[in-house]
Amino acid sequence: MEDEAGPASLAPPAAAAAADVYVAVGKGGSSMEALSWALRRLASPRSFVYLVHVFPVVISIPTGLGMMPKSQASPEQVETYMNQERSKRRVMLQKYLDHCRNFQVNVDVYLIESDHVTNAILELIPVFHVQQLVLGVSKSKLRKFKRGNTIAGQVQKNAPLYCEVKIVRDGKEVTNFPNC
């Protein structure tokens, strides 16, 4: 994720970075709630909102007979499947992009291919010197979050001190818990 010059070379200027908001988004409804909260509370019309989406590494391709290792599939099968997955991601992300445009903020998307969502998000923070990061947590995961056993809880616990991690559930910020 880092280039040879190090993370400072990719970081936006300090004055601009303070207004930037990074929001982790996925398939769940908690992501839209987190984005809505961030747009209302943290963003302004000149802000940049960066949508961060982590998706899994493809190691197998579905076939009519089950899953096949990607390495054993034909190039056409791999290309077809990858195009389908890209299309699904595009459709999923479009609702977030539209929501940002309704608030008239500048928006961009970071797509990260990784099987380790927490690590991928944590590695992004120093590369772009993320100072404000918003993650959603669903009602069903709140108990796990309180114990620090969710992606949001682990990111909050392990983020650098300069990065303010906000956790949102049902459109409201969840305050820090001792274990997080």
PDB file of C-alpha atoms in Angstrom:
ATOM      1  CA  MET A   1       0.000   0.000   0.000  1.00  0.00           C
ATOM      2  CA  GLU A   2       2.920   2.386   0.599  1.00  0.00           C
ATOM      3  CA  ASP A   3       5.216   3.507  -2.170  1.00  0.00           C
ATOM      4  CA  GLU A   4       8.968   3.893  -1.734  1.00  0.00           C
ATOM      5  CA  ALA A   5       8.696   7.560  -0.757  1.00  0.00           C
ATOM      6  CA  GLY A   6       6.513   6.640   2.224  1.00  0.00           C
ATOM      7  CA  PRO A   7       3.050   7.709   3.289  1.00  0.00           C
ATOM      8  CA  ALA A   8       3.838  11.421   3.623  1.00  0.00           C
ATOM      9  CA  SER A   9       4.203  11.756  -0.154  1.00  0.00           C
ATOM     10  CA  LEU A  10       0.597  10.647  -0.681  1.00  0.00           C
ATOM     11  CA  ALA A  11      -0.956  12.611   2.154  1.00  0.00           C
ATOM     12  CA  PRO A  12      -3.066  15.646   1.249  1.00  0.00           C
ATOM     13  CA  PRO A  13      -1.975  19.052   2.603  1.00  0.00           C
ATOM     14  CA  ALA A  14      -2.747  19.391   6.318  1.00  0.00           C
ATOM     15  CA  ALA A  15      -5.262  22.212   5.815  1.00  0.00           C
ATOM     16  CA  ALA A  16      -7.255  20.210   3.289  1.00  0.00           C
ATOM     17  CA  ALA A  17      -7.017  16.949   5.215  1.00  0.00           C
ATOM     18  CA  ALA A  18      -8.858  18.309   8.250  1.00  0.00           C
ATOM     19  CA  ALA A  19     -12.051  18.777   6.198  1.00  0.00           C
ATOM     20  CA  ASP A  20     -11.780  15.383   4.528  1.00  0.00           C
ATOM     21  CA  VAL A  21     -13.992  12.600   5.803  1.00  0.00           C
ATOM     22  CA  TYR A  22     -13.415   8.915   5.123  1.00  0.00           C
ATOM     23  CA  VAL A  23     -16.400   6.597   5.441  1.00  0.00           C
ATOM     24  CA  ALA A  24     -16.113   2.816   5.284  1.00  0.00           C
ATOM     25  CA  VAL A  25     -18.987   1.434   3.224  1.00  0.00           C
ATOM     26  CA  GLY A  26     -20.272  -2.027   2.441  1.00  0.00           C
ATOM     27  CA  LYS A  27     -23.451  -3.899   1.652  1.00  0.00           C
ATOM     28  CA  GLY A  28     -25.141  -3.365   5.020  1.00  0.00           C
ATOM     29  CA  GLY A  29     -27.581  -0.657   6.007  1.00  0.00           C
ATOM     30  CA  SER A  30     -25.264   0.538   8.757  1.00  0.00           C
ATOM     31  CA  SER A  31     -22.954   1.924   6.053  1.00  0.00           C
ATOM     32  CA  MET A  32     -25.640   4.248   4.682  1.00  0.00           C
ATOM     33  CA  GLU A  33     -26.485   5.371   8.210  1.00  0.00           C
ATOM     34  CA  ALA A  34     -22.805   6.097   8.852  1.00  0.00           C
ATOM     35  CA  LEU A  35     -22.511   8.038   5.598  1.00  0.00           C
ATOM     36  CA  SER A  36     -25.667  10.053   6.313  1.00  0.00           C
ATOM     37  CA  TRP A  37     -24.370  10.889   9.779  1.00  0.00           C
ATOM     38  CA  ALA A  38     -20.976  11.933   8.379  1.00  0.00           C
ATOM     39  CA  LEU A  39     -22.566  14.109   5.714  1.00  0.00           C
ATOM     40  CA  ARG A  40     -24.774  15.864   8.273  1.00  0.00           C
ATOM     41  CA  ARG A  41     -22.180  16.221  11.047  1.00  0.00           C
ATOM     42  CA  LEU A  42     -18.719  16.362   9.504  1.00  0.00           C
ATOM     43  CA  ALA A  43     -18.911  17.359   5.852  1.00  0.00           C
ATOM     44  CA  SER A  44     -19.420  20.769   4.306  1.00  0.00           C
ATOM     45  CA  PRO A  45     -20.029  21.645   0.643  1.00  0.00           C
ATOM     46  CA  ARG A  46     -16.285  22.008  -0.052  1.00  0.00           C
ATOM     47  CA  SER A  47     -15.348  18.865   1.842  1.00  0.00           C
ATOM     48  CA  PHE A  48     -14.041  15.744   0.242  1.00  0.00           C
ATOM     49  CA  VAL A  49     -15.779  12.557   1.268  1.00  0.00           C
ATOM     50  CA  TYR A  50     -13.858   9.391   0.515  1.00  0.00           C
ATOM     51  CA  LEU A  51     -15.829   6.171   0.421  1.00  0.00           C
ATOM     52  CA  VAL A  52     -13.666   3.211   1.420  1.00  0.00           C
ATOM     53  CA  HIS A  53     -14.845  -0.213   0.299  1.00  0.00           C
ATOM     54  CA  VAL A  54     -12.910  -3.391   1.019  1.00  0.00           C
ATOM     55  CA  PHE A  55     -13.815  -6.421  -1.053  1.00  0.00           C
ATOM     56  CA  PRO A  56     -12.463  -9.976  -0.879  1.00  0.00           C
ATOM     57  CA  VAL A  57      -9.660 -11.392  -2.967  1.00  0.00           C
ATOM     58  CA  VAL A  58     -11.084 -13.750  -5.594  1.00  0.00           C
ATOM     59  CA  ILE A  59      -9.538 -17.198  -5.266  1.00  0.00           C
ATOM     60  CA  SER A  60     -12.327 -19.291  -6.757  1.00  0.00           C
ATOM     61  CA  ILE A  61     -14.905 -18.917  -9.504  1.00  0.00           C
ATOM     62  CA  PRO A  62     -18.462 -20.293  -9.277  1.00  0.00           C
ATOM     63  CA  THR A  63     -19.395 -22.823 -11.940  1.00  0.00           C
ATOM     64  CA  GLY A  64     -22.441 -24.992 -12.549  1.00  0.00           C
ATOM     65  CA  LEU A  65     -20.731 -27.766 -10.582  1.00  0.00           C
ATOM     66  CA  GLY A  66     -19.560 -25.689  -7.625  1.00  0.00           C
ATOM     67  CA  MET A  67     -16.537 -23.525  -6.968  1.00  0.00           C
ATOM     68  CA  MET A  68     -13.396 -23.849  -9.074  1.00  0.00           C
ATOM     69  CA  PRO A  69      -9.983 -22.439  -8.129  1.00  0.00           C
ATOM     70  CA  LYS A  70      -9.346 -19.274 -10.131  1.00  0.00           C
ATOM     71  CA  SER A  71      -6.070 -20.741 -11.384  1.00  0.00           C
ATOM     72  CA  GLN A  72      -7.928 -23.668 -12.989  1.00  0.00           C
ATOM     73  CA  ALA A  73     -10.634 -21.582 -14.664  1.00  0.00           C
ATOM     74  CA  SER A  74     -10.338 -20.424 -18.250  1.00  0.00           C
ATOM     75  CA  PRO A  75      -9.431 -16.769 -18.859  1.00  0.00           C
ATOM     76  CA  GLU A  76     -12.951 -16.225 -20.201  1.00  0.00           C
ATOM     77  CA  GLN A  77     -14.546 -17.641 -17.032  1.00  0.00           C
ATOM     78  CA  VAL A  78     -12.339 -15.456 -14.852  1.00  0.00           C
ATOM     79  CA  GLU A  79     -13.033 -12.347 -16.923  1.00  0.00           C
ATOM     80  CA  THR A  80     -16.794 -12.972 -16.922  1.00  0.00           C
ATOM     81  CA  TYR A  81     -16.887 -13.485 -13.164  1.00  0.00           C
ATOM     82  CA  MET A  82     -14.659 -10.475 -12.439  1.00  0.00           C
ATOM     83  CA  ASN A  83     -16.872  -8.284 -14.652  1.00  0.00           C
ATOM     84  CA  GLN A  84     -19.970  -9.496 -12.775  1.00  0.00           C
ATOM     85  CA  GLU A  85     -18.350  -8.687  -9.426  1.00  0.00           C
ATOM     86  CA  ARG A  86     -17.239  -5.228 -10.629  1.00  0.00           C
ATOM     87  CA  SER A  87     -20.774  -4.560 -11.837  1.00  0.00           C
ATOM     88  CA  LYS A  88     -22.242  -5.573  -8.451  1.00  0.00           C
ATOM     89  CA  ARG A  89     -19.766  -3.261  -6.682  1.00  0.00           C
ATOM     90  CA  ARG A  90     -20.608  -0.398  -9.030  1.00  0.00           C
ATOM     91  CA  VAL A  91     -24.344  -0.799  -8.365  1.00  0.00           C
ATOM     92  CA  MET A  92     -23.770  -1.035  -4.607  1.00  0.00           C
ATOM     93  CA  LEU A  93     -21.516   2.041  -4.550  1.00  0.00           C
ATOM     94  CA  GLN A  94     -23.801   4.129  -6.764  1.00  0.00           C
ATOM     95  CA  LYS A  95     -26.332   4.696  -3.964  1.00  0.00           C
ATOM     96  CA  TYR A  96     -23.537   6.073  -1.759  1.00  0.00           C
ATOM     97  CA  LEU A  97     -22.248   8.314  -4.549  1.00  0.00           C
ATOM     98  CA  ASP A  98     -25.751   9.636  -5.224  1.00  0.00           C
ATOM     99  CA  HIS A  99     -26.253  10.362  -1.530  1.00  0.00           C
ATOM    100  CA  CYS A 100     -22.997  12.336  -1.422  1.00  0.00           C
ATOM    101  CA  ARG A 101     -23.957  14.297  -4.519  1.00  0.00           C
ATOM    102  CA  ASN A 102     -27.282  15.212  -2.872  1.00  0.00           C
ATOM    103  CA  PHE A 103     -25.221  16.903  -0.154  1.00  0.00           C
ATOM    104  CA  GLN A 104     -23.078  18.612  -2.814  1.00  0.00           C
ATOM    105  CA  VAL A 105     -19.779  17.340  -1.485  1.00  0.00           C
ATOM    106  CA  ASN A 106     -16.827  16.177  -3.525  1.00  0.00           C
ATOM    107  CA  VAL A 107     -16.689  12.403  -3.443  1.00  0.00           C
ATOM    108  CA  ASP A 108     -14.203   9.743  -4.421  1.00  0.00           C
ATOM    109  CA  VAL A 109     -13.999   5.994  -3.870  1.00  0.00           C
ATOM    110  CA  TYR A 110     -11.120   3.853  -2.655  1.00  0.00           C
ATOM    111  CA  LEU A 111     -11.534   0.188  -3.532  1.00  0.00           C
ATOM    112  CA  ILE A 112      -9.267  -2.156  -1.609  1.00  0.00           C
ATOM    113  CA  GLU A 113      -8.977  -5.841  -2.431  1.00  0.00           C
ATOM    114  CA  SER A 114      -8.247  -7.698   0.792  1.00  0.00           C
ATOM    115  CA  ASP A 115      -9.519 -10.579   2.870  1.00  0.00           C
ATOM    116  CA  HIS A 116      -8.672  -8.642   6.043  1.00  0.00           C
ATOM    117  CA  VAL A 117     -11.027  -5.662   6.234  1.00  0.00           C
ATOM    118  CA  THR A 118      -9.709  -4.331   9.537  1.00  0.00           C
ATOM    119  CA  ASN A 119      -6.077  -4.443   8.427  1.00  0.00           C
ATOM    120  CA  ALA A 120      -6.894  -2.897   5.050  1.00  0.00           C
ATOM    121  CA  ILE A 121      -8.608   0.067   6.699  1.00  0.00           C
ATOM    122  CA  LEU A 122      -5.875   0.471   9.315  1.00  0.00           C
ATOM    123  CA  GLU A 123      -3.184   0.415   6.603  1.00  0.00           C
ATOM    124  CA  LEU A 124      -5.026   3.125   4.660  1.00  0.00           C
ATOM    125  CA  ILE A 125      -4.952   5.574   7.584  1.00  0.00           C
ATOM    126  CA  PRO A 126      -1.220   6.448   7.524  1.00  0.00           C
ATOM    127  CA  VAL A 127      -0.988   6.308   3.723  1.00  0.00           C
ATOM    128  CA  PHE A 128      -3.563   9.094   3.309  1.00  0.00           C
ATOM    129  CA  HIS A 129      -3.112  10.576   6.792  1.00  0.00           C
ATOM    130  CA  VAL A 130      -6.809  10.010   7.520  1.00  0.00           C
ATOM    131  CA  GLN A 131      -7.906  12.279  10.351  1.00  0.00           C
ATOM    132  CA  GLN A 132     -11.638  11.531  10.336  1.00  0.00           C
ATOM    133  CA  LEU A 133     -12.937   8.019   9.742  1.00  0.00           C
ATOM    134  CA  VAL A 134     -16.553   6.957  10.135  1.00  0.00           C
ATOM    135  CA  LEU A 135     -17.734   3.351  10.344  1.00  0.00           C
ATOM    136  CA  GLY A 136     -21.197   1.952  10.857  1.00  0.00           C
ATOM    137  CA  VAL A 137     -22.120  -0.859  13.194  1.00  0.00           C
ATOM    138  CA  SER A 138     -25.409  -2.727  12.990  1.00  0.00           C
ATOM    139  CA  LYS A 139     -27.717  -3.259  15.926  1.00  0.00           C
ATOM    140  CA  SER A 140     -26.952  -6.978  15.845  1.00  0.00           C
ATOM    141  CA  LYS A 141     -23.193  -6.295  16.136  1.00  0.00           C
ATOM    142  CA  LEU A 142     -23.417  -3.704  18.917  1.00  0.00           C
ATOM    143  CA  ARG A 143     -22.761  -6.229  21.690  1.00  0.00           C
ATOM    144  CA  LYS A 144     -19.659  -7.480  19.865  1.00  0.00           C
ATOM    145  CA  PHE A 145     -18.612  -3.861  19.316  1.00  0.00           C
ATOM    146  CA  LYS A 146     -18.789  -3.137  23.035  1.00  0.00           C
ATOM    147  CA  ARG A 147     -16.278  -5.955  23.531  1.00  0.00           C
ATOM    148  CA  GLY A 148     -14.130  -4.666  20.670  1.00  0.00           C
ATOM    149  CA  ASN A 149     -14.860  -7.744  18.539  1.00  0.00           C
ATOM    150  CA  THR A 150     -16.078  -6.031  15.364  1.00  0.00           C
ATOM    151  CA  ILE A 151     -14.261  -4.441  12.464  1.00  0.00           C
ATOM    152  CA  ALA A 152     -15.342  -1.031  13.762  1.00  0.00           C
ATOM    153  CA  GLY A 153     -14.169  -1.839  17.291  1.00  0.00           C
ATOM    154  CA  GLN A 154     -10.790  -3.129  16.120  1.00  0.00           C
ATOM    155  CA  VAL A 155     -10.243  -0.122  13.853  1.00  0.00           C
ATOM    156  CA  GLN A 156     -11.141   2.251  16.678  1.00  0.00           C
ATOM    157  CA  LYS A 157      -8.853   0.423  19.096  1.00  0.00           C
ATOM    158  CA  ASN A 158      -5.846   0.271  16.750  1.00  0.00           C
ATOM    159  CA  ALA A 159      -6.075   3.510  14.766  1.00  0.00           C
ATOM    160  CA  PRO A 160      -3.271   6.057  15.206  1.00  0.00           C
ATOM    161  CA  LEU A 161      -3.997   8.827  17.703  1.00  0.00           C
ATOM    162  CA  TYR A 162      -4.252  11.490  14.990  1.00  0.00           C
ATOM    163  CA  CYS A 163      -7.197   9.631  13.393  1.00  0.00           C
ATOM    164  CA  GLU A 164     -10.548  10.302  15.009  1.00  0.00           C
ATOM    165  CA  VAL A 165     -12.674   7.196  14.490  1.00  0.00           C
ATOM    166  CA  LYS A 166     -16.412   7.707  14.785  1.00  0.00           C
ATOM    167  CA  ILE A 167     -18.729   4.718  15.117  1.00  0.00           C
ATOM    168  CA  VAL A 168     -22.361   5.188  14.092  1.00  0.00           C
ATOM    169  CA  ARG A 169     -25.408   3.028  14.805  1.00  0.00           C
ATOM    170  CA  ASP A 170     -28.971   3.945  13.865  1.00  0.00           C
ATOM    171  CA  GLY A 171     -27.844   7.396  12.744  1.00  0.00           C
ATOM    172  CA  LYS A 172     -26.211   8.243  16.087  1.00  0.00           C
ATOM    173  CA  GLU A 173     -22.622   8.235  17.226  1.00  0.00           C
ATOM    174  CA  VAL A 174     -21.769   5.409  19.593  1.00  0.00           C
ATOM    175  CA  THR A 175     -19.532   6.644  22.370  1.00  0.00           C
ATOM    176  CA  ASN A 176     -16.277   4.923  23.213  1.00  0.00           C
ATOM    177  CA  PHE A 177     -16.322   1.879  25.423  1.00  0.00           C
ATOM    178  CA  PRO A 178     -13.459   0.947  27.734  1.00  0.00           C
ATOM    179  CA  ASN A 179     -12.472  -2.101  25.658  1.00  0.00           C
ATOM    180  CA  CYS A 180     -12.282  -0.179  22.384  1.00  0.00           C
TER     181      CYS A 180
END
